[in-house]
XYZ file of C-alpha atoms in Angstrom:
567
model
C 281.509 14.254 101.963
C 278.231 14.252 99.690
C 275.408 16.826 99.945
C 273.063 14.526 101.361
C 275.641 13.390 104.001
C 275.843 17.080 104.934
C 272.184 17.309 105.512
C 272.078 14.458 107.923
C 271.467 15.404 111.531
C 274.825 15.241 113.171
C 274.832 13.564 117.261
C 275.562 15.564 120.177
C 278.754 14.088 119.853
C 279.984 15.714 116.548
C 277.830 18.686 117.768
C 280.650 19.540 120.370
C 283.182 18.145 118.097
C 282.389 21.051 115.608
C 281.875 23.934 117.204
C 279.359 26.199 115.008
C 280.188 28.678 112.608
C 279.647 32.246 114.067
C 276.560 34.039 112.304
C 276.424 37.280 110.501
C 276.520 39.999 113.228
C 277.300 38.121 115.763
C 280.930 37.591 117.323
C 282.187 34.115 117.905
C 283.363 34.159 121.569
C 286.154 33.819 122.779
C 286.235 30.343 124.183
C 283.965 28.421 122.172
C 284.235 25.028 123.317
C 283.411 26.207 127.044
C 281.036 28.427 126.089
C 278.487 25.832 124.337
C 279.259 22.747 126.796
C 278.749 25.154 129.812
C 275.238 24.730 131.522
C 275.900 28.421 132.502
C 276.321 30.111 129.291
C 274.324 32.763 127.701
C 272.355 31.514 124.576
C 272.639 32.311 120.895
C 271.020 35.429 120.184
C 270.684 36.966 124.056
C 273.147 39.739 125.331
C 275.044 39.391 128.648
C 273.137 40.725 131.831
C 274.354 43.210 132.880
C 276.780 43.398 135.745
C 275.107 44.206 139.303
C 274.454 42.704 142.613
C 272.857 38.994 142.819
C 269.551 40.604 144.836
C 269.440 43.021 142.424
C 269.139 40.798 139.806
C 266.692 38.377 141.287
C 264.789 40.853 143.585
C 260.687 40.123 143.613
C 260.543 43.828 142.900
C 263.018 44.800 140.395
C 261.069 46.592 137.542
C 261.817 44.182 134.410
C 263.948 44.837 131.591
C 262.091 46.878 128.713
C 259.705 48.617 130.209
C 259.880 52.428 131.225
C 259.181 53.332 134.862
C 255.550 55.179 134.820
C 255.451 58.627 135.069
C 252.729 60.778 137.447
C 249.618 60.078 135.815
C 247.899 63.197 134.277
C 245.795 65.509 136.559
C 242.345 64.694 136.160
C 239.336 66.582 136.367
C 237.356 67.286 139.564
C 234.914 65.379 139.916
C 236.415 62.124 137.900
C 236.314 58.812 139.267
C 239.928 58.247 138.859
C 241.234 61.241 140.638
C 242.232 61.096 144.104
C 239.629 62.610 146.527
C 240.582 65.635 148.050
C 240.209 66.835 151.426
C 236.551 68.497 152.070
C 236.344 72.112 153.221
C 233.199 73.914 153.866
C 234.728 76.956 152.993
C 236.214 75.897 149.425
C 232.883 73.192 148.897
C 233.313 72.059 145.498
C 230.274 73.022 142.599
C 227.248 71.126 143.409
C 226.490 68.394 140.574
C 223.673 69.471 138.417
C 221.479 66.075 137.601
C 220.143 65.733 133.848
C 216.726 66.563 134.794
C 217.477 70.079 136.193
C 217.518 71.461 140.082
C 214.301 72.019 141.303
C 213.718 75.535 142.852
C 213.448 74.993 146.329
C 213.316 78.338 148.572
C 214.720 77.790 152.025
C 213.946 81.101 153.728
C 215.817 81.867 156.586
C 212.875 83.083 158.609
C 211.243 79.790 158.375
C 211.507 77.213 161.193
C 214.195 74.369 160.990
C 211.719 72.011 160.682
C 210.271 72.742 157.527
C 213.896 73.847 155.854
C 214.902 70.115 156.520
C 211.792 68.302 155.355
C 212.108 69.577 152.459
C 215.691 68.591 151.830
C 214.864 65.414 153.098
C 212.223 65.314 150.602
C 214.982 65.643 148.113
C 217.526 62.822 146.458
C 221.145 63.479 147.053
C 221.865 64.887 143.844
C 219.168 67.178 143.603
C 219.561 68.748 147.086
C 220.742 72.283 146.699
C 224.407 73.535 147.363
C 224.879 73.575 151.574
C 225.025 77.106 152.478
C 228.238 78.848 153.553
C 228.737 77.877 157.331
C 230.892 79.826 159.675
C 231.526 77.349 163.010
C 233.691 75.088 160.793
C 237.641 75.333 160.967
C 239.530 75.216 157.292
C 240.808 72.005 158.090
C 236.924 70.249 157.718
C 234.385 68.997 160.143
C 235.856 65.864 162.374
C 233.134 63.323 160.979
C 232.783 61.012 163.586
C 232.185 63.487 166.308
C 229.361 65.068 164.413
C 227.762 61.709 163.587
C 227.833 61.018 167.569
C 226.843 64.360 168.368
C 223.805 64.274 165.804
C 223.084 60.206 167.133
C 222.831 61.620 170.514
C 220.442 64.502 170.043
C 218.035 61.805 167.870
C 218.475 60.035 170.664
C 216.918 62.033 172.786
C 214.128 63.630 170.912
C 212.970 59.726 170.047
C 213.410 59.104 173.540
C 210.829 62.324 174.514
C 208.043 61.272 171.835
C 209.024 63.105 168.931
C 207.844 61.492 165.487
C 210.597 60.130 163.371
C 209.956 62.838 160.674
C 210.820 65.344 163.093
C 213.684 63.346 164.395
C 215.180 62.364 161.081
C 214.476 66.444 160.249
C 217.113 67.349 163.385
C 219.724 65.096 162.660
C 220.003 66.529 159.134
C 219.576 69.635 160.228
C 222.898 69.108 162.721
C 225.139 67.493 159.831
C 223.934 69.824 157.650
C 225.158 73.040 159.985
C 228.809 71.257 160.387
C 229.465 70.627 156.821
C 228.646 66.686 156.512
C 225.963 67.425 153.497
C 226.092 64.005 152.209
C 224.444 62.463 155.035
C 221.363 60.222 155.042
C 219.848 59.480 158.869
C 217.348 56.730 159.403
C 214.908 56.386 162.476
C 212.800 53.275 163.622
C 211.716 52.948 166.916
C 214.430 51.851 168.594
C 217.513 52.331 166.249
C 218.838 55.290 164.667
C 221.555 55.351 162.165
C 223.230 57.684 159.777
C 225.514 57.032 156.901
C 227.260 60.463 155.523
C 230.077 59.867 152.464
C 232.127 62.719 151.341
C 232.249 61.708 147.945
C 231.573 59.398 145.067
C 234.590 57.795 145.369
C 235.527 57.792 149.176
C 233.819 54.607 151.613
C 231.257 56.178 153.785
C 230.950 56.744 157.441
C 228.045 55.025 159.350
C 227.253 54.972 162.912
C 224.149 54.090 164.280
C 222.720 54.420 168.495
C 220.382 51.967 169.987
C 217.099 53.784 172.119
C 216.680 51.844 175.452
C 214.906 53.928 177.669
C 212.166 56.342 177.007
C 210.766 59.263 179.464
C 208.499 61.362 179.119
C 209.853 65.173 179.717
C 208.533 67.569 177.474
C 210.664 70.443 178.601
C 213.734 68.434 177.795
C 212.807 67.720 174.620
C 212.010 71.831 174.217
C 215.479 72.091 175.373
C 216.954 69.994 172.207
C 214.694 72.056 170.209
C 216.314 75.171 171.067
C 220.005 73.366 171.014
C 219.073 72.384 167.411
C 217.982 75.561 166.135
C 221.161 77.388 167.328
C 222.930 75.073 166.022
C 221.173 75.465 162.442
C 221.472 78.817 162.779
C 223.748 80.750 160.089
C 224.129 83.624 162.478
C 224.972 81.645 165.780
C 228.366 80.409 166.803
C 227.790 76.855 167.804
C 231.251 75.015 168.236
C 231.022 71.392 169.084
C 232.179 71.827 172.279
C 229.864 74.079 173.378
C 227.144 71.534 171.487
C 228.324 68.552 173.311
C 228.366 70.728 176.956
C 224.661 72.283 176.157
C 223.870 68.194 175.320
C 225.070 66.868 179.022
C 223.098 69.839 180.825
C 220.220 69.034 178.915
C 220.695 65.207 180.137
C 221.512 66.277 183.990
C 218.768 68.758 184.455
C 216.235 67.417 186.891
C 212.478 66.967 186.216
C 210.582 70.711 186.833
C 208.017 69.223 188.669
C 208.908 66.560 191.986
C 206.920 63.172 192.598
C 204.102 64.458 194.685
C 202.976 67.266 192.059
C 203.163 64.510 189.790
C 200.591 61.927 192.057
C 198.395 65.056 192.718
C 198.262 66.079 188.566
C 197.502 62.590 188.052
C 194.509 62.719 190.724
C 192.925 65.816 189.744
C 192.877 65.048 185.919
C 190.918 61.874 187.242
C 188.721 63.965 188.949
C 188.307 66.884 186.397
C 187.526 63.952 183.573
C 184.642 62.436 186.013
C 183.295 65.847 185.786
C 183.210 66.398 182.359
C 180.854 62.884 182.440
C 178.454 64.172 184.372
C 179.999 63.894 188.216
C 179.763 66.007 191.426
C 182.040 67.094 193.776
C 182.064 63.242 195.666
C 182.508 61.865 192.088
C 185.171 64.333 191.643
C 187.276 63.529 195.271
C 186.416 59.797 195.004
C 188.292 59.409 191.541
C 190.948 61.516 193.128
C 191.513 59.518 195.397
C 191.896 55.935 193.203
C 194.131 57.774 190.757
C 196.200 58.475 193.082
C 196.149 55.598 194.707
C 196.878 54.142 191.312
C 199.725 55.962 190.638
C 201.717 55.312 193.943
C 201.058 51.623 192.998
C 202.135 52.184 189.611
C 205.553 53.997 191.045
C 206.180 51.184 192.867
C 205.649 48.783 190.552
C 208.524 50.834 188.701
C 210.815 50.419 191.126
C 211.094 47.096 191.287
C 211.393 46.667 187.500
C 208.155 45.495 186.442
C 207.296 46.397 182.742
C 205.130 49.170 182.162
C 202.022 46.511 180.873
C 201.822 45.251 184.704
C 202.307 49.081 185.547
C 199.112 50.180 183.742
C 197.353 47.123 184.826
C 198.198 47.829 188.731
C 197.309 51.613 188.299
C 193.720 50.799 186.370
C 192.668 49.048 189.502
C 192.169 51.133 192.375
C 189.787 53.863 190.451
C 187.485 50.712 189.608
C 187.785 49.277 193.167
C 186.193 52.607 194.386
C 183.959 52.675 192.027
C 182.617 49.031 192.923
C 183.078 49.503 196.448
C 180.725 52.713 196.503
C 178.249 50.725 194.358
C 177.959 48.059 197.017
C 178.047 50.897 199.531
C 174.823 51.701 198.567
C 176.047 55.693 197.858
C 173.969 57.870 196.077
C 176.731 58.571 193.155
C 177.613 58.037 189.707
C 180.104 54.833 190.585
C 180.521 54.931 186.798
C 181.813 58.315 186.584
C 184.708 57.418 189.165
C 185.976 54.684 187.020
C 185.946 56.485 183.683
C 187.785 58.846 185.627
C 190.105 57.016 186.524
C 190.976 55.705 182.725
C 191.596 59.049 181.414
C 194.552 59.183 183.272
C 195.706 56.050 181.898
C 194.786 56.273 178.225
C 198.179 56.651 176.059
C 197.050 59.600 173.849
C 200.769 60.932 173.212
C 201.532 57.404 171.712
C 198.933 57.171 169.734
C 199.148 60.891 168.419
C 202.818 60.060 167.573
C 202.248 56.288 166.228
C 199.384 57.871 163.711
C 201.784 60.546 162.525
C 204.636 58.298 161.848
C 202.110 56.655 160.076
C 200.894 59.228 158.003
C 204.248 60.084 156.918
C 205.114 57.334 155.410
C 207.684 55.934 158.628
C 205.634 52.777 159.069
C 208.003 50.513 160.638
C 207.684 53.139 163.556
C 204.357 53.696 162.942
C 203.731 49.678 163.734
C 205.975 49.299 166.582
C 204.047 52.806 168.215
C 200.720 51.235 168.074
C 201.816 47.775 168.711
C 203.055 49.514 172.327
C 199.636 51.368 172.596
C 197.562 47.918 171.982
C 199.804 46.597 175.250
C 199.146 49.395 177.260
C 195.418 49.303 175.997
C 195.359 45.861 176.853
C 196.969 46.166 180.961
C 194.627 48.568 181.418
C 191.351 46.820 180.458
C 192.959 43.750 182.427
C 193.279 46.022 185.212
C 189.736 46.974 185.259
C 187.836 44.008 183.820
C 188.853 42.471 186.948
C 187.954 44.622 189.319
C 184.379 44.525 187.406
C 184.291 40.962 187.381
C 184.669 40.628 190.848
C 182.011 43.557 191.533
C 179.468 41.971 189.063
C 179.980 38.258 191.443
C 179.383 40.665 194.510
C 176.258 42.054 193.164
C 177.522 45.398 192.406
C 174.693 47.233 189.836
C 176.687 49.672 187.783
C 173.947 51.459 185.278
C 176.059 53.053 182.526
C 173.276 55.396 181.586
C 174.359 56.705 185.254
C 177.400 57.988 183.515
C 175.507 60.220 180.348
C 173.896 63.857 180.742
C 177.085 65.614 180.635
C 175.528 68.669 178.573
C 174.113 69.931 181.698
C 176.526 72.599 182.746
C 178.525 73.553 179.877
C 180.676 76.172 181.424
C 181.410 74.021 184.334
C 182.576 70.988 181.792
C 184.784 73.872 180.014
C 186.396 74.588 183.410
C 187.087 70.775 183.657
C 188.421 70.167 180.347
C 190.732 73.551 181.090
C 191.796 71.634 184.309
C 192.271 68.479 183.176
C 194.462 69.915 179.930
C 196.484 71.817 183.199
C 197.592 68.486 184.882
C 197.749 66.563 181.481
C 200.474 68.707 181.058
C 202.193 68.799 184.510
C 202.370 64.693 183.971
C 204.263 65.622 180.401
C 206.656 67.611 182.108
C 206.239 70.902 180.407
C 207.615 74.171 180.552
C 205.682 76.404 183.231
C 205.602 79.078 180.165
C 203.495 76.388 177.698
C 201.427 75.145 180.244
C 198.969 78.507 179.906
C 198.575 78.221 176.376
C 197.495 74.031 176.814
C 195.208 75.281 179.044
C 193.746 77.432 176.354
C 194.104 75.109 173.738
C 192.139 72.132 175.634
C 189.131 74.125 176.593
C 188.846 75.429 172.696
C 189.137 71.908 171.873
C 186.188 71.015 174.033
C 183.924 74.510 173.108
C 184.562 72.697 169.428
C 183.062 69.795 170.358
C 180.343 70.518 172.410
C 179.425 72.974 170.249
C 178.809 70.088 167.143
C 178.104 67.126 169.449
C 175.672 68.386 172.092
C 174.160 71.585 170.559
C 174.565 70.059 166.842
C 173.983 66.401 167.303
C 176.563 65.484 164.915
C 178.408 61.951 165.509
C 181.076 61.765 168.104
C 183.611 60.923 165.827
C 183.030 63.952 163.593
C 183.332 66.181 166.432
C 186.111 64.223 168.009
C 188.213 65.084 164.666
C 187.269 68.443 163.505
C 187.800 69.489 167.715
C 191.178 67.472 167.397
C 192.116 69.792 164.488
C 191.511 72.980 165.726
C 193.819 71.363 168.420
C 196.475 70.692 165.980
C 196.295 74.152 164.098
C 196.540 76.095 166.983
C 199.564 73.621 168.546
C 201.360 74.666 165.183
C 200.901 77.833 164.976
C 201.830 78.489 168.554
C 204.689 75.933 168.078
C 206.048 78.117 164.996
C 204.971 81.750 167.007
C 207.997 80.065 169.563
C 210.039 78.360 166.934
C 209.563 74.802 169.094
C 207.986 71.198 168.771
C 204.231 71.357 168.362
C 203.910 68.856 170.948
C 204.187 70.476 173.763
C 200.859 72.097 172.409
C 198.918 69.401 171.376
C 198.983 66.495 173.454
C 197.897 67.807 176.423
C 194.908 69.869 174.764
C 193.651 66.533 173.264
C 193.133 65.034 176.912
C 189.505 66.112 177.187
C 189.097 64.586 173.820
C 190.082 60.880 174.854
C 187.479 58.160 174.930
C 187.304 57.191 178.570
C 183.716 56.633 179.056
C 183.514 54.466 175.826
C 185.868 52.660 176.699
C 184.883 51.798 180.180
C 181.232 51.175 178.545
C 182.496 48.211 176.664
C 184.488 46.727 179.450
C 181.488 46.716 181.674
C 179.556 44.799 179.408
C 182.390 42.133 178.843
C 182.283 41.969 182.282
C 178.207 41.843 182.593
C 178.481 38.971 179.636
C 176.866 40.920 176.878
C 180.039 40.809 174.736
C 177.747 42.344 171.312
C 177.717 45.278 173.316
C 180.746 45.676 174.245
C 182.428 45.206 171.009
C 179.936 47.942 169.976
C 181.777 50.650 172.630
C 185.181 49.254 172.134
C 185.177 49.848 168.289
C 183.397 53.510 169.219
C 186.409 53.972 171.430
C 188.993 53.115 168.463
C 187.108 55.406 165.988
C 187.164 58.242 168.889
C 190.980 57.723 169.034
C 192.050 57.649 165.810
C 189.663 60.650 164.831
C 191.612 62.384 167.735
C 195.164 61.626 165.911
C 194.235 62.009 162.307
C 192.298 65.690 163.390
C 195.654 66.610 165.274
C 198.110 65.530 162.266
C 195.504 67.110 159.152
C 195.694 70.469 161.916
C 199.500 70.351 161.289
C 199.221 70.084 157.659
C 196.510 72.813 157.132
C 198.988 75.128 159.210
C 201.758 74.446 156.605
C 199.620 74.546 153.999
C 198.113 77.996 154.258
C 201.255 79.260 156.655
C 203.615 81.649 154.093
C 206.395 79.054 154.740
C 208.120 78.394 151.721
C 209.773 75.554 151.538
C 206.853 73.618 152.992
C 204.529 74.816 150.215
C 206.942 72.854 147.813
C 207.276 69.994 149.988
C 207.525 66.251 148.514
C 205.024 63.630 149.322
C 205.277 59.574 148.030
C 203.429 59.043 145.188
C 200.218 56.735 144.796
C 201.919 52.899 144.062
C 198.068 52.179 142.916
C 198.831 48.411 144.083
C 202.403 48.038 142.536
C-alpha cells in the first residue's frame, strides 16, 4: 500500500475492521472490538466513572466532579454588608456609626422634659442620632418588635385622637421605641394615619406597621394621662415593662369622662353667657344666651346620636342662640339682641382646631396642617349656615338688629375680667380637664384678657395686634406651666384663648350678609380670620419664646428646615 493510499480517509467500515492502535499512555482495553462498536462505551481520553449508586450519579444535587466543597466563609467584620446580622441586644448595642461629617453635640439632659429630648432627635438623620442610652426594662434576649410598634401606634393613637399636634405626637412615639430599644425607628403622623417603620440594621428588611384614626374626642385629662404614661415610660429610672404599659393603656381607654352630660350643657351655657358679657351685656343678656346655648347643645347631642356629622351638629346648635336673639328683637325688649347671639357663637367657634391646625403648620407637618383647617372651614361654615338663617328669616320678619348695640364693652373692666375668668372656667370643663389645671386656665384667660384690654381699649392699638401679643402671653405661660408639671401645654392654652375668639366679628359680618350689604360683611369676616390666626400664631411664637429663653438644652440646639428660596 502507497503513502498516499495510507492517507486516504478509511469508511466506517474498515474503521471497525481495524481496530486503532493504542496511544502512548494509554492502555488498549481489553475487548477492543466491543468497546468501540458499543454505544455505551467510555471515550478516548475519559476515565471510567466511578462506581456508585445510579441516583448518586445523576442526582440534581450532586456537587460536580472537580470542584472542592466550600469551606465556612471567613468571619467578617461587624458592621459589613456580607456578614450575617446578629441578634440586637440593648444591653450589648453595637458602636454607633460615626458619619464623615462628624456627630453633632447634642446635650439631652435628663432634667429636661420628653418633649424637647425627642424633637431634637427627631431633628436628627439616622446616622447622626447619638448612641440610645443604656435602658434597664429590656430582657437580654431584645425588645419583641412588633409589640412595641403596636404599643407605640396605640398611644399616637390616642394623643392624635385628643388634639395633640403631630410634632408632639411623632415626639411620643419615638420617645416609646426609643425607651424599649427599637432606635432605628422613623414614625410618621397625618391626620388620620400613623405609621412607623423601625429596621434593626443595614442589612435586615424593616418592620412597618401603621393604625388608622377614626374617631376623635375631645378629653383633655385623657390625653394628660398618656402624657404621664409616656414619660414613665421614657424614664431611665422607672421600671416600665410592657405589660404594665399595655394595662396603664386600657385604663386610660376605660376611664369615664370627669365631668357627666349636664355639667357639660350647663359649661356650655354659661360660657355663652359670660362671652355676651364681655360684649357689653347685662344680666338678661347674660340668662337669655344661657338659655339658647343650651338649648343648642341638647340639639346638638341629639343630633349625635343619631349619627349626623358634626357640620349638621354645629349648624343645629348655632340656631337656637340666634332664634332668641331675633325673637327678643321682635319682642320689642329693651336688650342688646346682638349680644345674645355673639354669645352664643363663642361656644361654637373651633379654637382648639385651629390652635392645633396653625401649629402643625408652623412646623413644617402640612399635610396635617391642611386637613386641620380644611375641618375648621366646615365647622366655620355649619355654623354661619346655622345662623344666617335664623337672620334671614328675622330680617323678612322685620327684626332691627343694630350692631353698634353690641360695642362699648370697655365700660366695666373688672367685671369683663371676671367674665373672661368665667368663660376660660367652662371652656375648660367642655375640654374635659383635670380639676387640678382648671385653676391655673382660669388664671391664664383673665391675664390674656388684662393683655388685651390693656393695648386695645386703654392703648388703641389694632385688634389684631392685641389679639396676638395677648395670645402669646397665653402661650408662654401654658408652657411654662406645662413644663413646671412635666405635661402637654394644651391643657393650658386652649381654654385661656376663649376670651380671645372673634365672636362678635364674626356675627357682624353674617348680619350684614343677611341685611344684603355683602362689602360689609366681607369686611368683618376677613377681621374675624385675622383675629383667629393672630390668636394661633401668638399661642405657637409663646411656645417658642419659652424654649428659646427656657435653660433646656437640647431645645436650644434644635433643627429647623432650611429656606428652599423657591427651589
Amino acid at each position: 500500500m502507497t503513502d498516499a493510499e495510507d492517507r486516504k480517509p478509511q469508511s466506517d467500515e474498515a474503521r471497525s475492521t481495524y481496530p486503532p492502535l493504542p496511544r502512548a499512555g494509554i492502555a488498549a482495553p481489553a475487548d477492543s472490538e466491543s468497546s468501540t462498536t458499543s454505544e455505551f462505551a467510555v471515550p478516548e481520553g475519559l476515565a471510567p466513572p466511578r462506581a456508585g449508586s445510579e441516583s448518586e450519579a445523576t442526582s440534581e444535587f450532586a456537587i460536580p466532579e472537580g470542584l472542592d466543597v466550600p469551606g465556612p466563609p471567613a468571619a467578617e467584620p461587624e458592621g459589613s454588608a456580607f456578614s450575617p446580622p446578629s441578634t440586637y441586644s440593648a444591653r450589648n448595642a453595637p458602636p454607633a456609626f460615626t458619619p464623615a461629617s462628624g456627630v453633632p453635640v447634642v446635650s439631652l439632659t435628663k432634667d429636661v422634659p420628653w418633649q424637647d429630648r425627642m424633637r431634637t432627635m427627631l431633628r436628627l438623620p439616622v446616622a447622626e442620632r447619638p448612641a440610645p442610652e443604656r435602658v434597664q426594662k429590656v430582657e437580654d434576649e431584645g425588645p419583641a418588635v412588633p409589640r412595641v410598634l403596636d404599643l407605640t401606634l396605640r398611644i399616637g393613637e390616642l394623643l392624635l385622637a385628643g388634639g395633640e399636634g403631630a410634632e408632639d405626637v411623632e415626639a411620643a412615639m419615638f420617645a416609646v421605641c426609643r425607651s424599649y430599644g427599637l432606635d432605628r425607628c422613623e414614625p410618621n403622623v397625618t391626620f388620620t394615619l400613623l405609621s412607623i417603620s423601625y429596621q434593626p440594621s443595614l442589612v435586615d428588611d424593616p418592620v412597618t406597621a401603621s393604625r388608622t384614626v377614626r374617631r376623635r374626642g375631645t378629653d383633655y385629662t385623657r390625653l394628660a394621662a398618656v402624657f404621664r404614661l409616656v414619660d414613665d415610660i421614657s424614664d431611665d429610672e422607672t421600671q416600665v415593662s410592657l405589660e404594665e404599659a399595655y394595662r396603664r393603656l386600657a385604663e386610660i381607654r376605660r376611664n369615664r369622662h370627669p365631668y357627666p352630660g349636664w355639667a357639660l350643657t350647663t359649661a356650655s351655657g354659661l360660657l355663652a353667657g359670660a362671652a355676651s358679657v364681655l360684649v357689653g351685656g347685662d344680666v338678661v343678656v347674660f340668662v337669655a344666651a344661657m338659655l339658647g346655648a343650651m338649648l343648642g347643645d341638647r340639639l346638638a347631642w341629639l343630633c349625635a346620636g343619631r349619627g349626623l356629622p358634626e357640620f349638621y351638629q354645629f349648624t343645629v346648635a348655632a340656631m337656637p342662640p340666634a332664634a332668641i336673639g331675633v325673637a327678643l328683637t321682635l319682642a320689642h325688649v329693651e336688650m342688646k339682641a346682638s349680644a345674645v347671639i355673639t354669645g352664643g357663637l363663642f361656644a361654637l367657634l373651633p379654637g382648639r382646631a385651629l390652635v392645633a391646625a396653625v401649629q402643625d403648620g408652623l412646623t413644617g407637618f402640612y399635610i396635617t396642617a391642611s386637613a386641620r383647617l380644611l375641618e375648621v372651614v366646615y365647622f366655620v361654615v355649619g355654623i354661619v349656615a346655622g345662623v344666617l338663617v335664623v337672620l334671614y328669616f328675622g330680617v323678612q320678619l322685620g327684626a332691627k338688629l343694630n350692631p353698634d348695640a353690641a360695642l362699648g364693652s370697655a365700660d366695666e373692666p373688672l367685671v369683663q375680667i371676671g367674665a373672661s375668668m368665667l368663660l376660660s372656667l367652662t371652656f375648660a370643663v367642655l375640654l374635659q380637664q383635670e380639676r387640678s389645671t382648671v385653676v391655673w386656665v382660669t388664671l391664664n384667660g383673665g391675664v390674656a384678657w388684662v393683655v388685651y384690654g390693656a393695648m386695645h381699649d386703654a392703648g388703641n392699638i389694632s385688634p389684631v395686634a392685641s389679639t396676638a401679643v395677648a395670645a402669646g402671653v397665653v402661650g408662654l405661660f401654658g408652657q411654662l406651666l406645662s413644663r413646671y408639671r412635666f405635661a402637654s401645654a394644651l391643657p393650658f392654652t386652649t381654654a385661656a384663648i376663649g376670651p380671645l375668639l372673634p365672636g362678635s366679628a364674626t356675627y357682624f359680618g353674617l348680619l350684614a350678609l343677611a341685611q344684603n350689604e355683602v362689602d360689609t360683611g366681607l369686611v368683618f369676616l376677613t377681621q374675624a380670620v385675622a383675629l383667629a390666626m393672630a390668636i394661633a400664631i401668638g399661642v405657637n411664637l409663646g411656645s417658642e419664646i419659652s424654649r428659646m429663653f427656657l435653660r433646656i438644652g437640647s431645645a436650644e440646639k434644635r433643627r429647623a428646615a432650611k429656606r428652599t428660596r423657591g427651589f
